[in-house]
mmCIF file of C-alpha atoms in Angstrom:
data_model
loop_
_atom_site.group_PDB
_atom_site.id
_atom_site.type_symbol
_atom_site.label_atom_id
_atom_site.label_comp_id
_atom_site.label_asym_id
_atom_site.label_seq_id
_atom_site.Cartn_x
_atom_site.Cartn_y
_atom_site.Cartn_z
ATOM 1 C CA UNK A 30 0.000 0.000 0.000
ATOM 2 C CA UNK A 31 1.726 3.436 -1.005
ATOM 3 C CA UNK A 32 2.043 6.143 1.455
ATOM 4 C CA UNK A 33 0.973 9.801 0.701
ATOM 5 C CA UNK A 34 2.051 10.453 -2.079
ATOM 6 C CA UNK A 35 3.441 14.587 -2.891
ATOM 7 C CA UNK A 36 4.580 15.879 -6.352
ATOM 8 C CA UNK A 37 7.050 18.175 -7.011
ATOM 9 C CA UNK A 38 9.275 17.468 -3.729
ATOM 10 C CA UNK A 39 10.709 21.061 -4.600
ATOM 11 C CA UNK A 40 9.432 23.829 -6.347
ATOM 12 C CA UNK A 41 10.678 27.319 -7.105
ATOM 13 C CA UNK A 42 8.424 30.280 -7.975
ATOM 14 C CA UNK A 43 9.239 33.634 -8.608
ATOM 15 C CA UNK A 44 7.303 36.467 -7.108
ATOM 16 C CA UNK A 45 3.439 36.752 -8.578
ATOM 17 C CA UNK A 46 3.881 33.597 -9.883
ATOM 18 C CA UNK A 47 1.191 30.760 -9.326
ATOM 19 C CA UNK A 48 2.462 27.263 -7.053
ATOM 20 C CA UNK A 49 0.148 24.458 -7.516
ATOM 21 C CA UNK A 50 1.170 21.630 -4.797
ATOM 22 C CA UNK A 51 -0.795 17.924 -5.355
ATOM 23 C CA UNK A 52 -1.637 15.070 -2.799
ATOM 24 C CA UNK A 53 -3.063 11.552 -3.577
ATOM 25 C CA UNK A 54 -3.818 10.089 -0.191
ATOM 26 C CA UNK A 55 -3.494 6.647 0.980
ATOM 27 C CA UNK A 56 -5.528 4.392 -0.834
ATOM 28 C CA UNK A 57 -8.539 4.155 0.990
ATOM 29 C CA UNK A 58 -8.322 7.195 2.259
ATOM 30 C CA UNK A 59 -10.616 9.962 2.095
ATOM 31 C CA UNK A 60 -9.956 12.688 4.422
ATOM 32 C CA UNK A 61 -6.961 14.733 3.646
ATOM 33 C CA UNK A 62 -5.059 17.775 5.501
ATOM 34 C CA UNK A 63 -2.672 20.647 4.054
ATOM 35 C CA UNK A 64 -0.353 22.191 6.359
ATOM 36 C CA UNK A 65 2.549 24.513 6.818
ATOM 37 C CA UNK A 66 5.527 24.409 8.234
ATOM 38 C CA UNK A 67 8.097 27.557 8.549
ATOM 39 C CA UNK A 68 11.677 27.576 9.017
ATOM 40 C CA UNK A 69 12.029 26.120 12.554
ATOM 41 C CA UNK A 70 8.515 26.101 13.700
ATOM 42 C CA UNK A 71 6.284 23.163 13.738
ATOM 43 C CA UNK A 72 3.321 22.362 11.649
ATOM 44 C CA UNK A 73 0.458 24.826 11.074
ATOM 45 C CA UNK A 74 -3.188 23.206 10.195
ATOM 46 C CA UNK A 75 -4.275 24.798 7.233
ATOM 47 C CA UNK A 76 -7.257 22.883 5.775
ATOM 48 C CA UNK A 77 -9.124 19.929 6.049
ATOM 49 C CA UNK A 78 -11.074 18.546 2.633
ATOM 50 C CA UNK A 79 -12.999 15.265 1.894
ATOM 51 C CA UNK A 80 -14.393 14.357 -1.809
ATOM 52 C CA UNK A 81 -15.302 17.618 -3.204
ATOM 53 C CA UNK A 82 -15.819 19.160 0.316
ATOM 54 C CA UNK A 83 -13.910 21.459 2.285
ATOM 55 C CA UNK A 84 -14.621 20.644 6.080
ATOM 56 C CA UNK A 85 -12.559 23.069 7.475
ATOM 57 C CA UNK A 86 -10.075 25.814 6.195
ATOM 58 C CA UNK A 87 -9.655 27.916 9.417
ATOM 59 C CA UNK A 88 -6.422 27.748 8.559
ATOM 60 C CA UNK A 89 -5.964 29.193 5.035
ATOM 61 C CA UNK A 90 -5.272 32.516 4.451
ATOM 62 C CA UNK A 91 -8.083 34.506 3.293
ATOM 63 C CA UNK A 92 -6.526 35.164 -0.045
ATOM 64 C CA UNK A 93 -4.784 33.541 -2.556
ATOM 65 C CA UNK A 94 -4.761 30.275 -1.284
ATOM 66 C CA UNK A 95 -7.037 27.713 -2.268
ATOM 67 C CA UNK A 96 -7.551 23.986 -2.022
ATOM 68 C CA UNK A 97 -9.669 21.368 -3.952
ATOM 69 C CA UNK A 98 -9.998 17.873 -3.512
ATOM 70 C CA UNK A 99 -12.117 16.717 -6.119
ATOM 71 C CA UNK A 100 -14.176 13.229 -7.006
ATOM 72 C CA UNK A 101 -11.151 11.798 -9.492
ATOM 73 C CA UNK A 102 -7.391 12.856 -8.824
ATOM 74 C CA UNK A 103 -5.433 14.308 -6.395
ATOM 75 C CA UNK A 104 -5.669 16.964 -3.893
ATOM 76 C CA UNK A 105 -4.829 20.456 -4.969
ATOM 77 C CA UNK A 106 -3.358 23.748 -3.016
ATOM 78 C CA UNK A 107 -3.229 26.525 -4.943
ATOM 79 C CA UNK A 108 -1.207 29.514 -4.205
ATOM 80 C CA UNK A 109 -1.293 32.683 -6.330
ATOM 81 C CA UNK A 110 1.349 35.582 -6.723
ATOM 82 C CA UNK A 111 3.337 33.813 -4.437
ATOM 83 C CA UNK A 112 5.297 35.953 -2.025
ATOM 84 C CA UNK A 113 8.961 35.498 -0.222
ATOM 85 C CA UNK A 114 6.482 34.718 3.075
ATOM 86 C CA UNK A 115 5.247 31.147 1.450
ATOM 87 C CA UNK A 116 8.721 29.598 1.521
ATOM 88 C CA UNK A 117 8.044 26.729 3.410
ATOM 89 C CA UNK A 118 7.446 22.991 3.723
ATOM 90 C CA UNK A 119 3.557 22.318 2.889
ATOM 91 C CA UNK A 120 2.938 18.752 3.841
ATOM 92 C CA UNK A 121 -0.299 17.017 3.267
ATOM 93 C CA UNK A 122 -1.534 14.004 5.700
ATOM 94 C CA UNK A 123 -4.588 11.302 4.957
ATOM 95 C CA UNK A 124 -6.854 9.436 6.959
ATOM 96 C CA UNK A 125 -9.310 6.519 6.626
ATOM 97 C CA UNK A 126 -13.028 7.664 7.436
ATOM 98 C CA UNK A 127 -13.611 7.791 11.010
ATOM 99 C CA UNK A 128 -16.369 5.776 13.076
ATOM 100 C CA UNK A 129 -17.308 7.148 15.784
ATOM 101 C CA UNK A 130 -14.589 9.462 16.457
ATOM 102 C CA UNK A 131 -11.668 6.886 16.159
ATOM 103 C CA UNK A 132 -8.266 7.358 16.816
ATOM 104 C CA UNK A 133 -6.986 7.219 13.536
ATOM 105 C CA UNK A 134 -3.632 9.305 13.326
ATOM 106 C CA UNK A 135 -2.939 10.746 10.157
ATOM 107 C CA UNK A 136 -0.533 9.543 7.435
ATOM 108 C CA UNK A 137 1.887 12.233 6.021
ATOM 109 C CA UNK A 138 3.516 12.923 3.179
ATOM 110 C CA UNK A 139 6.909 13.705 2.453
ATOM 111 C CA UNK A 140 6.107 17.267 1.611
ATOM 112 C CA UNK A 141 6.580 19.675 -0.870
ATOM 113 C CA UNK A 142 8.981 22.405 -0.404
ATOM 114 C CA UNK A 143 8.272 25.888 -1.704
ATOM 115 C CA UNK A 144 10.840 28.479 -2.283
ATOM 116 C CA UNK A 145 9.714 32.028 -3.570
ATOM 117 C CA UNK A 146 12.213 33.896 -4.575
ATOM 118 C CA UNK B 8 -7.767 26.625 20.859
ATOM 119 C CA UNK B 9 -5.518 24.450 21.518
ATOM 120 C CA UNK B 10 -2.120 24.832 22.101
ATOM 121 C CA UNK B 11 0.953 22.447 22.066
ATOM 122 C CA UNK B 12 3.995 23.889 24.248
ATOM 123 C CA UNK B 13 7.490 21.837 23.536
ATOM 124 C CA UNK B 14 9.734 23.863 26.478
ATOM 125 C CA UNK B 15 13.084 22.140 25.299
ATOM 126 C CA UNK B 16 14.085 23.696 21.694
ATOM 127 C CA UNK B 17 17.601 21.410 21.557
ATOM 128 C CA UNK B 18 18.752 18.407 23.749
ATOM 129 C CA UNK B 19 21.278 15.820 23.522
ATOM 130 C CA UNK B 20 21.869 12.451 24.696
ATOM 131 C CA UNK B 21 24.722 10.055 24.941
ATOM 132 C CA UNK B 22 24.244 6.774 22.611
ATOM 133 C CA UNK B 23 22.731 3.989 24.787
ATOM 134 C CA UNK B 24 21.346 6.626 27.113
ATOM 135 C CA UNK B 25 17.726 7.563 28.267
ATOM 136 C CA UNK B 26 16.283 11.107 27.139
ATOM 137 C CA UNK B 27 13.229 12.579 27.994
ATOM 138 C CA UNK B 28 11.461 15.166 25.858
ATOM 139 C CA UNK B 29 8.912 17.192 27.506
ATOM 140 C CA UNK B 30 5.190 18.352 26.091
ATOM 141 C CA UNK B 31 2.585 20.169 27.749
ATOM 142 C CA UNK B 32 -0.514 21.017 26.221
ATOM 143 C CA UNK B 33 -3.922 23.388 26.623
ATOM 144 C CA UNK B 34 -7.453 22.322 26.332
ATOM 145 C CA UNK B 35 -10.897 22.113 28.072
ATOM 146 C CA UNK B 36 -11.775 18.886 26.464
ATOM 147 C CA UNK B 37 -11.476 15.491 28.148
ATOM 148 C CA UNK B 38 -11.461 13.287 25.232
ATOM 149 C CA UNK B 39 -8.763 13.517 23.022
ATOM 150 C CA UNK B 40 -5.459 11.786 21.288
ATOM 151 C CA UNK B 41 -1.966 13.336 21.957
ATOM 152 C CA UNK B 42 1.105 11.936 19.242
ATOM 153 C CA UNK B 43 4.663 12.338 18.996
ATOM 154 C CA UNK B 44 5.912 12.457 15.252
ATOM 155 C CA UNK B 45 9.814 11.808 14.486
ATOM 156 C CA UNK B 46 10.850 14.401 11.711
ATOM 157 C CA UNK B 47 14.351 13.450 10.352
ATOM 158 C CA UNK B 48 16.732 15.588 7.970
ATOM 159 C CA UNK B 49 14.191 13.930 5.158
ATOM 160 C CA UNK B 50 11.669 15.790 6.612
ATOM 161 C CA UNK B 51 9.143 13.033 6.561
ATOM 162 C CA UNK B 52 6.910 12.718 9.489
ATOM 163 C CA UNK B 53 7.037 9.533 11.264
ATOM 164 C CA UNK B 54 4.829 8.497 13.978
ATOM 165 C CA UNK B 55 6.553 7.346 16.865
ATOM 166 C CA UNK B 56 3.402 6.611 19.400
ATOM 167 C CA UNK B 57 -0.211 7.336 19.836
ATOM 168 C CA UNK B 58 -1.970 8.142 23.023
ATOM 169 C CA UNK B 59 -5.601 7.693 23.746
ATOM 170 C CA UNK B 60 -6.907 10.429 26.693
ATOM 171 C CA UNK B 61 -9.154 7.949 28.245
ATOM 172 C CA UNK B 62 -6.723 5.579 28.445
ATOM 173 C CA UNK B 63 -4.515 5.730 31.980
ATOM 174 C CA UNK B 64 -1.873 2.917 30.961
ATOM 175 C CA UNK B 65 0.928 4.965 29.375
ATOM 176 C CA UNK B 66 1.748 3.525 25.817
ATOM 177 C CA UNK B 67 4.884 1.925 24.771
ATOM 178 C CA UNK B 68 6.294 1.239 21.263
ATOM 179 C CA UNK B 69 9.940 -0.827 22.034
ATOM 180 C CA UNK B 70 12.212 1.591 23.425
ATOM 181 C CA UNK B 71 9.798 4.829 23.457
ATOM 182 C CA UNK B 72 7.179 5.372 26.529
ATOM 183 C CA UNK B 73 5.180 8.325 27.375
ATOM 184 C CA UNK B 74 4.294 9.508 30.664
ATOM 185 C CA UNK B 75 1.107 10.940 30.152
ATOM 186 C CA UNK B 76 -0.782 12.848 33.284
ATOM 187 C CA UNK B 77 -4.067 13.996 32.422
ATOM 188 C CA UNK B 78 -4.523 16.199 35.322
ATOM 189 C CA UNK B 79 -1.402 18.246 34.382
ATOM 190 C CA UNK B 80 -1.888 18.016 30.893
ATOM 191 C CA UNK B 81 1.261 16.956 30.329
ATOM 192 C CA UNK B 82 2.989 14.260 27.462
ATOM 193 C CA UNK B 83 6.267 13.532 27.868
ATOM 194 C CA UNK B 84 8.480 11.430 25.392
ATOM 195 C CA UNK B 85 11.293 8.620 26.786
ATOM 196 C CA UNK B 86 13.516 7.325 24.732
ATOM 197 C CA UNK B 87 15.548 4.484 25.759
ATOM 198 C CA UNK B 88 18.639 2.886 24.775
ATOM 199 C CA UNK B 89 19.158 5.888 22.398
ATOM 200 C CA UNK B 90 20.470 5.147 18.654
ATOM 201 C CA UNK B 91 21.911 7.550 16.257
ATOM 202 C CA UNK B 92 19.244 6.880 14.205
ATOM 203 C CA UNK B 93 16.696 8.874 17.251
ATOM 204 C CA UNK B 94 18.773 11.962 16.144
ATOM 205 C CA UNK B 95 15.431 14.135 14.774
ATOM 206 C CA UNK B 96 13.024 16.782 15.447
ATOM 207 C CA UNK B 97 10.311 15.759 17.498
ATOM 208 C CA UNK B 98 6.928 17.271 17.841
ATOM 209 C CA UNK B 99 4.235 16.570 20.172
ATOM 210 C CA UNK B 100 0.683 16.762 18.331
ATOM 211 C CA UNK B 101 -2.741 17.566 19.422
ATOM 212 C CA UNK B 102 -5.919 15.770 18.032
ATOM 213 C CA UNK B 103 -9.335 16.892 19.341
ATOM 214 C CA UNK B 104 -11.642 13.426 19.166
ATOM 215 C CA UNK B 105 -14.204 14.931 17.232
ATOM 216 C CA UNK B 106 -12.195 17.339 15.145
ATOM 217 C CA UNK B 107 -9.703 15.917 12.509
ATOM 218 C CA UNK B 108 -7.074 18.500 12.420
ATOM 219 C CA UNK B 109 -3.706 18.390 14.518
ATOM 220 C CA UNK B 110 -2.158 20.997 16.550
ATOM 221 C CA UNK B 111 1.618 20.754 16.902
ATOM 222 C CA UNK B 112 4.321 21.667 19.258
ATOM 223 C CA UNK B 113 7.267 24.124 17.841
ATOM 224 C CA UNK B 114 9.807 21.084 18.089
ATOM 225 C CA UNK B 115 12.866 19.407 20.070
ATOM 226 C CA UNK B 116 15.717 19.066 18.122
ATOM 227 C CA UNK B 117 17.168 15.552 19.371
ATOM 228 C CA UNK B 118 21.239 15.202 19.266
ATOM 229 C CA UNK B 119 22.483 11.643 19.801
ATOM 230 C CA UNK B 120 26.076 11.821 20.566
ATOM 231 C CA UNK B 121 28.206 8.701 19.904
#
């Protein structure tokens, strides 16, 4: 079974540019996160999608970010005119659907590194 | 909401030794699931052990145990027996049981010294 999978690994954007980062969760899994991590800090939550749903994106910036997870293919965050501020690591985890409230941790991927420069 | 406080931002431990890496945490909730992820130079997250709120037996996964006390709201990590492989970052994560999304500690940077 292949883990969480993340494409690029790196990716460099100049200023105003659009970054579009992809996910394909675990198979079987259809809940998946998107968060940030900055230079020496740990990870920020920044949204939480099933199929064609976002659940919760308290997280996201009110503009220019945007994420999508739709019926057939991978999740998608979108960042336009990037700025030096989005250099960071954007990881995105998976889980299986819960019952009941289970314990299920979440499964991450190895992450996609921005750089704006 | 929530909040994840890792104290120690570096520590260091002799090769065969014990470490213990320290987590505290905020909440008014009583049900909930408290982690510790590895993150290595790869920067892939690995969990290292899973701990349910309503359970009082502290888990154990081989040579890592956590003492977990509710009432203090407090998660700490031991490692035993420690291998240069431990060396990592090491964050202490949140999970509310009916909300999905984490909330993470800044970090420990782990040093194993040979």
């Amino acid at each position: 079974n292949a883990g969480v999978m993340q494409n690029p690994r790196h990716l460099v954007r100049r200023r105003g540019q659009e970054a579009r980062l992809r996910c394909s969760p675990m198979k079987g899994h259809s809940h998946v996160y998107w968060y940030r991590q900055l230079p020496e800090e740990g990870l920020k939550f920044m949204v939480y999608l099933q199929k064609e749903n976002i659940i919760d994106e308290s997280g996201m910036p009110k503009e220019r970010f945007s994420a999508e997870f739709p019926k057939e293919g991978p999740s998608i965050l979108r960042i336009q005119q990037v700025v030096r501020g989005d250099s960071a690591a954007y990881f995105c985890a998976s889980s299986p659907p819960l019952a009941g409230g289970g314990s299920y941790e979440q499964y991450f991927g190895p992450g996609t590194r921005l750089t704006v420069t | 909401a929530q909040t994840v406080t890792q104290s120690q931002p570096e520590m260091s431990v002799q090769e065969a030794e014990t470490v213990t890496l320290s987590c505290t945490y905020d909440t008014s909730e009583s049900d909930y699931y408290l982690f510790w992820y590895k993150q290595p130079p790869s920067r892939q997250m690995i969990l290292v052990i899973r701990q349910e709120a309503y359970k009082q037996q502290n888990a154990t996964e081989n040579r890592f145990s956590v003492n977990f006390q509710k009432a203090a709201k407090s998660f700490s990590l031991k490692i035993s027996d420690s291998q240069l492989g431990d060396a990592a970052m090491y964050f202490c994560a949140y999970r509310s049981r009916n909300f999905n999304k984490f909330y993470f500690g800044s970090g420990t940077k782990l040093n194993v010294k040979p």
